[in-house]
PDB file of C-alpha atoms and ligand atoms in Angstrom:
ATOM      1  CA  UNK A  22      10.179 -22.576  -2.394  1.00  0.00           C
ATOM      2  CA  UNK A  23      12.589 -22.110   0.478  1.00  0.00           C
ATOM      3  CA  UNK A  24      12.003 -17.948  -0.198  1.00  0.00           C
ATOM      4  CA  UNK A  25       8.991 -18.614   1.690  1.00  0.00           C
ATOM      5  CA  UNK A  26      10.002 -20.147   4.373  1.00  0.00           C
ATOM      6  CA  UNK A  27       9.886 -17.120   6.913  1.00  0.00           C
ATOM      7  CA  UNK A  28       5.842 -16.554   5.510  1.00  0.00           C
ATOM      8  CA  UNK A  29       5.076 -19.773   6.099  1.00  0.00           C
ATOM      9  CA  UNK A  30       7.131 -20.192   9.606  1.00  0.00           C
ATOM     10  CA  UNK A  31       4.940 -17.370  10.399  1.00  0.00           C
ATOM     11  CA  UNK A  32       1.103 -18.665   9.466  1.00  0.00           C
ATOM     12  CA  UNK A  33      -1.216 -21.224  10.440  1.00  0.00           C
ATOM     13  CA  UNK A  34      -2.704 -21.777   7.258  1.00  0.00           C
ATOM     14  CA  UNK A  35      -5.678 -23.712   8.505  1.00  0.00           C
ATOM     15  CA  UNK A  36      -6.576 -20.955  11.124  1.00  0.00           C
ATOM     16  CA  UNK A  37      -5.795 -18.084   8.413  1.00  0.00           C
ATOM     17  CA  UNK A  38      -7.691 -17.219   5.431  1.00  0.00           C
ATOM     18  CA  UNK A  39      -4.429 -15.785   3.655  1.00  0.00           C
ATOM     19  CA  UNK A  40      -2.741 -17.753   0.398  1.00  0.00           C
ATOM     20  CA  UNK A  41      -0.089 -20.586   1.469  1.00  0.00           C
ATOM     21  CA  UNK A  42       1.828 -19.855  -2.041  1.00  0.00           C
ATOM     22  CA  UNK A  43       1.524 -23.473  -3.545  1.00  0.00           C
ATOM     23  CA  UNK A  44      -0.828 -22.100  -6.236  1.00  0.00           C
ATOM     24  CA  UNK A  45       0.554 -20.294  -9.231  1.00  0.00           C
ATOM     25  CA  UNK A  46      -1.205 -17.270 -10.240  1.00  0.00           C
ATOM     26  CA  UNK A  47      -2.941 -17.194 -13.574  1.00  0.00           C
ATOM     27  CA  UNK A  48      -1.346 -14.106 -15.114  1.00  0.00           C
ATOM     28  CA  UNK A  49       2.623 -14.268 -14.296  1.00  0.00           C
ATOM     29  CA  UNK A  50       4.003 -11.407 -14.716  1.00  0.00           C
ATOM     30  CA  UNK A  51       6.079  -8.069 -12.623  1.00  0.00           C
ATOM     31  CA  UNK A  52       3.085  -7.171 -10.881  1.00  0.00           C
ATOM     32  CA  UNK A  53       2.913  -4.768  -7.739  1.00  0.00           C
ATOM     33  CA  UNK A  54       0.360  -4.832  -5.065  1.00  0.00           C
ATOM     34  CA  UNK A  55      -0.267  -2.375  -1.560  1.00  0.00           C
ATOM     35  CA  UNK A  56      -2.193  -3.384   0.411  1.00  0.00           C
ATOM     36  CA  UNK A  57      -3.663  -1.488   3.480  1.00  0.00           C
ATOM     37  CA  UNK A  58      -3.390  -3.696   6.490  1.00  0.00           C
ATOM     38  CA  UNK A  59      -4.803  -2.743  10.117  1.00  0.00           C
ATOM     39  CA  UNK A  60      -2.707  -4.989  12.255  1.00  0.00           C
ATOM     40  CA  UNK A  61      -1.743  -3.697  15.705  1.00  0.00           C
ATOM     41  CA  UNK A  62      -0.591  -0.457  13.994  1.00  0.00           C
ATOM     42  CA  UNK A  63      -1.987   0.733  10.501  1.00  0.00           C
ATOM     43  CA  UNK A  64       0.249   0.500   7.479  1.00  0.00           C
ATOM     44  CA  UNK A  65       0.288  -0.204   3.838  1.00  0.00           C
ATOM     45  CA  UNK A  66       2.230  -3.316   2.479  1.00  0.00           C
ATOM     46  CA  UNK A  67       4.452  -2.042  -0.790  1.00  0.00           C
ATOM     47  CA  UNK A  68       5.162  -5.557  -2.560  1.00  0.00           C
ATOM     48  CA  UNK A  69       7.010  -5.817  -5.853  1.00  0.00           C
ATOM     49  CA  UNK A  70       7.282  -9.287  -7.784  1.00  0.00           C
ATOM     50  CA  UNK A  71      10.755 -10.529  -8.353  1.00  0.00           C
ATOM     51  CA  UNK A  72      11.842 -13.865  -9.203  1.00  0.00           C
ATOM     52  CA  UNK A  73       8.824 -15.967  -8.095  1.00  0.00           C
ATOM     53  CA  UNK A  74       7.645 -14.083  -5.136  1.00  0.00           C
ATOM     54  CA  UNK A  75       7.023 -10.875  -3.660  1.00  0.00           C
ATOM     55  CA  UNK A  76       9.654  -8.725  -1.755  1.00  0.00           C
ATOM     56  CA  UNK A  77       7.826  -6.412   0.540  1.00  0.00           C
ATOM     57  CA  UNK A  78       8.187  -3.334   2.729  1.00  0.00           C
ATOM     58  CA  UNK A  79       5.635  -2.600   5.148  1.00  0.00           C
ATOM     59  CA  UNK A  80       5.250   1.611   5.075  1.00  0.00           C
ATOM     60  CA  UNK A  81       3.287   3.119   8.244  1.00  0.00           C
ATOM     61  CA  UNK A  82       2.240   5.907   6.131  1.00  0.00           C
ATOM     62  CA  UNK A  83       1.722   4.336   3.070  1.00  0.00           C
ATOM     63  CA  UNK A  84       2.911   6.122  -0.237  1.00  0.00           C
ATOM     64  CA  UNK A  85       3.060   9.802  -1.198  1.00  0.00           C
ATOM     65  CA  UNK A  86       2.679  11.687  -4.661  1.00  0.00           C
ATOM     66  CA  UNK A  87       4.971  14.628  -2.638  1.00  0.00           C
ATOM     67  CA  UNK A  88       9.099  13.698  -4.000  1.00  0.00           C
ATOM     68  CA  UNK A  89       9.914  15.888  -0.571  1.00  0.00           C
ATOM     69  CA  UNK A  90       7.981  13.104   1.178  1.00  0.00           C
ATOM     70  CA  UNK A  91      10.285  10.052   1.891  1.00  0.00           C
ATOM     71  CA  UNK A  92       7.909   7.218   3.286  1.00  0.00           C
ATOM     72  CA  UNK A  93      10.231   4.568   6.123  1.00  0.00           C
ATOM     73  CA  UNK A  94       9.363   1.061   4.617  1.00  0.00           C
ATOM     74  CA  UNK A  95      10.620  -1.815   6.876  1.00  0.00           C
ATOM     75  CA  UNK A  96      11.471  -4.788   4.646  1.00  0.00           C
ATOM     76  CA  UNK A  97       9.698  -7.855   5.783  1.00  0.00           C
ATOM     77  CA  UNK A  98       9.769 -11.632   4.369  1.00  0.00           C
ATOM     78  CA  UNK A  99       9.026 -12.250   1.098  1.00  0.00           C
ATOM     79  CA  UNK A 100       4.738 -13.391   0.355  1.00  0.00           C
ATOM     80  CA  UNK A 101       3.497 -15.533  -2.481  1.00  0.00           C
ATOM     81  CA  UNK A 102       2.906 -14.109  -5.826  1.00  0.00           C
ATOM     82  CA  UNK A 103      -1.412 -14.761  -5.552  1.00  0.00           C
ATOM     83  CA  UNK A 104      -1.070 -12.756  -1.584  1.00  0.00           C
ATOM     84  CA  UNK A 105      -2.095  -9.886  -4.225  1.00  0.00           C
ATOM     85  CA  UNK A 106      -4.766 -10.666  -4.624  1.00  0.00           C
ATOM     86  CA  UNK A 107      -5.767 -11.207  -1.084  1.00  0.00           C
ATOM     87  CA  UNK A 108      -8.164  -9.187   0.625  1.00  0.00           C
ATOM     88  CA  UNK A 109     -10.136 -10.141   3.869  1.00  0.00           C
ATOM     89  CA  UNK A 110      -9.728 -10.309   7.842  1.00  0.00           C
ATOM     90  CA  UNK A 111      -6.209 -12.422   9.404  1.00  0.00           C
ATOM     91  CA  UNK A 112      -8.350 -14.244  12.599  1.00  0.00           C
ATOM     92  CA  UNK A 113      -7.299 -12.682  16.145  1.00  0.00           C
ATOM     93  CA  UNK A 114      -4.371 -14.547  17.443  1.00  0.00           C
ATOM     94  CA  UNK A 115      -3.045 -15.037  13.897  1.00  0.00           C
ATOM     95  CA  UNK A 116       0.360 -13.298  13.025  1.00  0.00           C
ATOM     96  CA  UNK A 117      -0.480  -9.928  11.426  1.00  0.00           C
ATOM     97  CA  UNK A 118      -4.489 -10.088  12.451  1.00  0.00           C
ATOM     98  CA  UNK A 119      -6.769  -7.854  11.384  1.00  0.00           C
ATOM     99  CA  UNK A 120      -8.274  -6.474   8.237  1.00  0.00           C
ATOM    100  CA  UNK A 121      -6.501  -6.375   4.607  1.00  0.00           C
ATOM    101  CA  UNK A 122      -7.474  -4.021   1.828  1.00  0.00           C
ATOM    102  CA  UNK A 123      -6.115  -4.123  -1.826  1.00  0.00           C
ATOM    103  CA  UNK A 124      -5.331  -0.585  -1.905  1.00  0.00           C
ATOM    104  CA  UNK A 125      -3.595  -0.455  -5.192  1.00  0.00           C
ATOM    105  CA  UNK A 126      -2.302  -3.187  -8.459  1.00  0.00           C
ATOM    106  CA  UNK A 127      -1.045  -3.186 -11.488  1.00  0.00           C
ATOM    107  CA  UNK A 128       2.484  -3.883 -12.854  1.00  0.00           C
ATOM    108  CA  UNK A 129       6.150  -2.111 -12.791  1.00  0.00           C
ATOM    109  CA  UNK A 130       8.889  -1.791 -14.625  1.00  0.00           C
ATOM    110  CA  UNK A 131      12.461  -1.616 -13.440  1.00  0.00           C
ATOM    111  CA  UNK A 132      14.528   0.987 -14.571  1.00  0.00           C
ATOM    112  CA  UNK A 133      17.964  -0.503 -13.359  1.00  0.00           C
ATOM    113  CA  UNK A 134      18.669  -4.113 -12.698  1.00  0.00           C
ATOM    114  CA  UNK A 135      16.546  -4.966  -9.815  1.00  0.00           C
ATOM    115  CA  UNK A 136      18.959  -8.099  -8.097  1.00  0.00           C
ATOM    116  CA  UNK A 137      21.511  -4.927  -8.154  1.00  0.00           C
ATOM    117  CA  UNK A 138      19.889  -2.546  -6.512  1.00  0.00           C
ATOM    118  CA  UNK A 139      18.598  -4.928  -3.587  1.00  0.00           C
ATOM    119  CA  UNK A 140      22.204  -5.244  -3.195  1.00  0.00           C
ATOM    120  CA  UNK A 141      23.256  -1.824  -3.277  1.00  0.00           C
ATOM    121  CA  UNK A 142      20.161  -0.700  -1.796  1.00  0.00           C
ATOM    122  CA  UNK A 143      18.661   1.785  -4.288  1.00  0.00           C
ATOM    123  CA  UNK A 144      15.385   0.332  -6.117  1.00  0.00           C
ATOM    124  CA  UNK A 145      14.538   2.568  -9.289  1.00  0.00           C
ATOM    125  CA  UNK A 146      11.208   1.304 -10.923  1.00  0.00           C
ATOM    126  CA  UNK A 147       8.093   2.730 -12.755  1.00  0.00           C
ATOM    127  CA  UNK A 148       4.731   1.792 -11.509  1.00  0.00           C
ATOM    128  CA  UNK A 149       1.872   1.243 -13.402  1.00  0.00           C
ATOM    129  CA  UNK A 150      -1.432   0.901 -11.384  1.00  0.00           C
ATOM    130  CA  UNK A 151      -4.798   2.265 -10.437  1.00  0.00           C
ATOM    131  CA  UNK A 152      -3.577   5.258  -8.244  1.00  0.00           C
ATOM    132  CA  UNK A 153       0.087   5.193  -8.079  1.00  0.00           C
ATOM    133  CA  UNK A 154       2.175   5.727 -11.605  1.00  0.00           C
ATOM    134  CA  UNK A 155       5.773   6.877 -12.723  1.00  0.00           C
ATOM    135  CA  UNK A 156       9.024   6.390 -10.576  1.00  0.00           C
ATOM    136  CA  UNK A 157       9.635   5.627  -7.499  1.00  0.00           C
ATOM    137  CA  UNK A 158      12.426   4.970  -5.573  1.00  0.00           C
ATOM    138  CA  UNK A 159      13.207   2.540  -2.604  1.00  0.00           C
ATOM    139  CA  UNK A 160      16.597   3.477  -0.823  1.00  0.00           C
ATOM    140  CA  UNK A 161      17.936   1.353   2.028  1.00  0.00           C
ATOM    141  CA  UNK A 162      18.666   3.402   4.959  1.00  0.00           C
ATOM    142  CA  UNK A 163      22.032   2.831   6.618  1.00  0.00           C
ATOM    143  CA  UNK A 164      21.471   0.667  10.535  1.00  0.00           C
ATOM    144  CA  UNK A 165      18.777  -1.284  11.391  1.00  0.00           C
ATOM    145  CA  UNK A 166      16.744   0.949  13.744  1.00  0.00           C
ATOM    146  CA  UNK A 167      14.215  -1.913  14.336  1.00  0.00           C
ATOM    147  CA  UNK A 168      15.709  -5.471  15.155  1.00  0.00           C
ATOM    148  CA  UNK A 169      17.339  -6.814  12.412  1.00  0.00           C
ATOM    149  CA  UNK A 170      14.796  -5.372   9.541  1.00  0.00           C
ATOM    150  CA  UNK A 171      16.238  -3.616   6.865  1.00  0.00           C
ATOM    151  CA  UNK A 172      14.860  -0.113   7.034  1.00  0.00           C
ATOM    152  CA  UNK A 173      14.508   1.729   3.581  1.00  0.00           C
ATOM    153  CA  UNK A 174      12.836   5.342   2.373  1.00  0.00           C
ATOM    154  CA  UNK A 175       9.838   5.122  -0.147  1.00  0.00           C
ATOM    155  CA  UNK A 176       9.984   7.883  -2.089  1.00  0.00           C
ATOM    156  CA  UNK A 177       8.017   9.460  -5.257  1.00  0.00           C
ATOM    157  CA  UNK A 178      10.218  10.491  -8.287  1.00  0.00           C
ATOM    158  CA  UNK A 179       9.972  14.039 -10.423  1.00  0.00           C
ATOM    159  CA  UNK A 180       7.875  12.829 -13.536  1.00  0.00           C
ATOM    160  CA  UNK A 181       4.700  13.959 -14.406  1.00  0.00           C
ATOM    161  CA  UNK A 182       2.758  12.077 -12.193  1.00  0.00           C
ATOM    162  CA  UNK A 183       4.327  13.288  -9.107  1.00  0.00           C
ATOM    163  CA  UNK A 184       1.817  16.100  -7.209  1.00  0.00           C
ATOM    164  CA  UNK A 185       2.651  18.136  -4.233  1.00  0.00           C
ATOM    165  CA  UNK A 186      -1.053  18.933  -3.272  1.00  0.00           C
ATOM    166  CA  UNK A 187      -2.026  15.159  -2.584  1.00  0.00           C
ATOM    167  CA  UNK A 188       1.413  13.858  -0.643  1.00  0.00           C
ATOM    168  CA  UNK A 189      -1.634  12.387   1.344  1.00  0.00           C
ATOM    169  CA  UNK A 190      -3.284  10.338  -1.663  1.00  0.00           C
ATOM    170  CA  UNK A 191      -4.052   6.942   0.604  1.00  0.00           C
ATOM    171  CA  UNK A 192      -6.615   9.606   2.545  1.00  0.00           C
ATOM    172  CA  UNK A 193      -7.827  10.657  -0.547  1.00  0.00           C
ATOM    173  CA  UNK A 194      -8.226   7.697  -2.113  1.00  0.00           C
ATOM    174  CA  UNK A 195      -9.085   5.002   0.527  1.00  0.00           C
ATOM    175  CA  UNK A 196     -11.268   2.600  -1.592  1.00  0.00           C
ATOM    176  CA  UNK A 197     -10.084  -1.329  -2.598  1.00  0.00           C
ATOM    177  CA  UNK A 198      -8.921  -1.343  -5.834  1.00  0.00           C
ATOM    178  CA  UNK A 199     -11.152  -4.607  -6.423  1.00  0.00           C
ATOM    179  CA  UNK A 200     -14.288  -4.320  -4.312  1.00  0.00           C
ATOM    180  CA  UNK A 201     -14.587  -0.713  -4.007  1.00  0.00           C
ATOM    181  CA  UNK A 202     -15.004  -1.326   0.022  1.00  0.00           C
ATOM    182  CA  UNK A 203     -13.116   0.312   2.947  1.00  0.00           C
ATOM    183  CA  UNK A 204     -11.285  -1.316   5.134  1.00  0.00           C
ATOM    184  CA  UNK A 205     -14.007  -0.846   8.037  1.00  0.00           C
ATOM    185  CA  UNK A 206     -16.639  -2.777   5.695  1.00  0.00           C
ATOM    186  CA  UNK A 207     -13.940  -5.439   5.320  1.00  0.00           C
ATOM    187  CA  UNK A 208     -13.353  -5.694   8.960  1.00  0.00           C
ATOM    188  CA  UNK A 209     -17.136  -5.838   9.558  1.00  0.00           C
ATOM    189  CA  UNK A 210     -17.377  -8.884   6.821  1.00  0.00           C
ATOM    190  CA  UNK A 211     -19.260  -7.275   4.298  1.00  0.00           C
ATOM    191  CA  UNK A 212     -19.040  -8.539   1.338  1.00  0.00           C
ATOM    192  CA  UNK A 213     -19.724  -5.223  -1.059  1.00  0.00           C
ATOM    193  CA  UNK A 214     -19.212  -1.925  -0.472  1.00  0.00           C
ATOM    194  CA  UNK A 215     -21.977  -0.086   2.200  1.00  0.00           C
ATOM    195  CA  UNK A 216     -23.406   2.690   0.560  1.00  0.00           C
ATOM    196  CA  UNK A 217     -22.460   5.843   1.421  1.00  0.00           C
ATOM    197  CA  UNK A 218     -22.730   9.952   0.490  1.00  0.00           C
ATOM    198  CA  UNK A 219     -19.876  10.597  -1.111  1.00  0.00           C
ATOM    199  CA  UNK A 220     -18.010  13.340   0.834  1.00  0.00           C
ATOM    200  CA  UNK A 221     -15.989  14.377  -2.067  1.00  0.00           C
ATOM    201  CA  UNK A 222     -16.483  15.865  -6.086  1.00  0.00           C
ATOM    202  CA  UNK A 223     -14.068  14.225  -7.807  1.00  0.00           C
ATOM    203  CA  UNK A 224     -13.099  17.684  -9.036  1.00  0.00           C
ATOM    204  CA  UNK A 225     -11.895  18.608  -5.002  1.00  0.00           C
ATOM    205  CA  UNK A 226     -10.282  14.784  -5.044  1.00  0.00           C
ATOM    206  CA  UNK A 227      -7.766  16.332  -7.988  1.00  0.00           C
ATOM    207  CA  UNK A 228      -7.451  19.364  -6.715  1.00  0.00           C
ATOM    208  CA  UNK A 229      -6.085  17.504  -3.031  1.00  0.00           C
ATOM    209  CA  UNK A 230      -6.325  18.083   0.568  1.00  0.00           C
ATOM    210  CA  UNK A 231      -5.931  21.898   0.827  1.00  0.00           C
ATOM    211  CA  UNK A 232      -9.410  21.865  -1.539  1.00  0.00           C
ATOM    212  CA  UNK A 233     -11.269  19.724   0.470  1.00  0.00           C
ATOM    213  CA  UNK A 234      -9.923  21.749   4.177  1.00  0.00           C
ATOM    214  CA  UNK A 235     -11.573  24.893   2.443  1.00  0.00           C
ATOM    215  CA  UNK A 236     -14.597  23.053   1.642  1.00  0.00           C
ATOM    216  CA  UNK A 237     -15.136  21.127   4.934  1.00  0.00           C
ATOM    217  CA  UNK A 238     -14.538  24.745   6.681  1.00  0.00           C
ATOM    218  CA  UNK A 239     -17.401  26.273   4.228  1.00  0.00           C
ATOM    219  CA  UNK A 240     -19.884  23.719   5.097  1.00  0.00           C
ATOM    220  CA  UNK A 241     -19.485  23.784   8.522  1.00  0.00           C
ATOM    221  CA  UNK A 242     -19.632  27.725   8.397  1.00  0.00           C
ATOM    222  CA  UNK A 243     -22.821  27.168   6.363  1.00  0.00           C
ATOM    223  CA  UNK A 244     -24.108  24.609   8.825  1.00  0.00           C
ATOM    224  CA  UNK A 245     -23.371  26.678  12.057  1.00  0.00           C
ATOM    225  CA  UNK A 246     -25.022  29.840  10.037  1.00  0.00           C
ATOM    226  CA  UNK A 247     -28.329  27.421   9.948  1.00  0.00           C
ATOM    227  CA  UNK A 248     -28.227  26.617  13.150  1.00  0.00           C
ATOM    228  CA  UNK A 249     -27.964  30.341  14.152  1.00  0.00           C
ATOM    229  CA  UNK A 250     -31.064  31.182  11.923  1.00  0.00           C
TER     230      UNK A 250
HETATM  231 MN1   MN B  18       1.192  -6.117   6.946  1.00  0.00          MN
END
């Protein structure tokens, strides 16, 4: 598969625990995957399966519900289909080191040819996964602000799933889609999730950030008023 031939340029695949693509992955399929990487700088990887393999932007910020939001997404080289399903630590001194999280899955539709719109540089697709659903749009940027990767905008569409109170939903919602663990217990190698209080209701979760502010400043105004008494 010369597609991955920048992936594989890239990797040490007997140093690194991530997927060399020679294996075919047991449910084929338009599948999506993000996955929450800490490299040298945070960011999510947005990866949508076309034609054998996975294109892929990676997005410092990582998605928003917000359509005001537009989210830069640097394309970078195409990963095997099973890298979705890849979630552990790249070694230090490995390209891209550091901890990966499945932060999202599922499948997605396109709503315009797909081959065309890499071309003209405007992706319209539905998703269909755990925490992100409905259209989105990818739209290619003009220049190439950072070396020769394509830069392009990740950005929700108006349908019923989009939300303006949770624009910050990867804050909200920072759990692995398939181990339930964050991506400090993955960096730490543990191998299920540490138990922990959970900070939010899943009522405030719904409800979004501006909820949980209100809250946070309540129980720290009850707290202090304890500590005065
Ligand atoms: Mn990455």
């Amino acid at each position: 598969m010369t597609r991955l031939k920048t992936y594989r340029a890239k990797r040490d695949f007997a140093r690194t625990p991530e997927p060399s693509g020679e294996k075919l992955p047991e449910e084929p399929g338009a599948s999506f995957v993000v996955q929450k990487h800490d490299a040298r700088r945070l960011h999510y990887d947005f990866r949508l399966e076309l034609d054998g393999v996975l294109l892929s932007w990676a997005v410092p910020k990582g998605p928003s519900l917000d359509p005001a939001t537009k989210r830069l997404a640097m394309r970078t080289e195409d990963h095997p289909l099973d890298y979705g399903g890849f979630e552990g630590v790249i070694p230090e001194g490995e390209y891209g080191a550091g901890p990966v999280l499945v932060w999202d899955r599922g499948s997605w539709l396109p709503e315009a040819d797909p081959h065309e719109g890499l071309r003209k540089g405007h992706l319209v697709f539905r998703l269909s996964g755990e925490k992100l659903r409905g259209r989105f749009h990818l739209v290619r940027t003009r220049g190439y602000p950072r070396g020769d990767r394509e830069s392009w905008l990740l950005i929700k569409g108006h349908d019923e799933e989009a939300s303006t109170t949770r624009e910050e939903i990867v804050e909200e919602e920072p759990l692995s889609v398939i181990s339930g663990r964050t991506i400090e217990d993955i960096a730490e190698g543990r191998k299920a999730p540490r138990r922990r209080s959970r900070p939010m209701s899943p009522r405030v979760t719904r409800r979004g950030r501006k909820v949980n502010e209100a809250v946070t400043k309540r129980s720290r105004a009850s707290e202090e008023g304890k500590r005065g008494g």
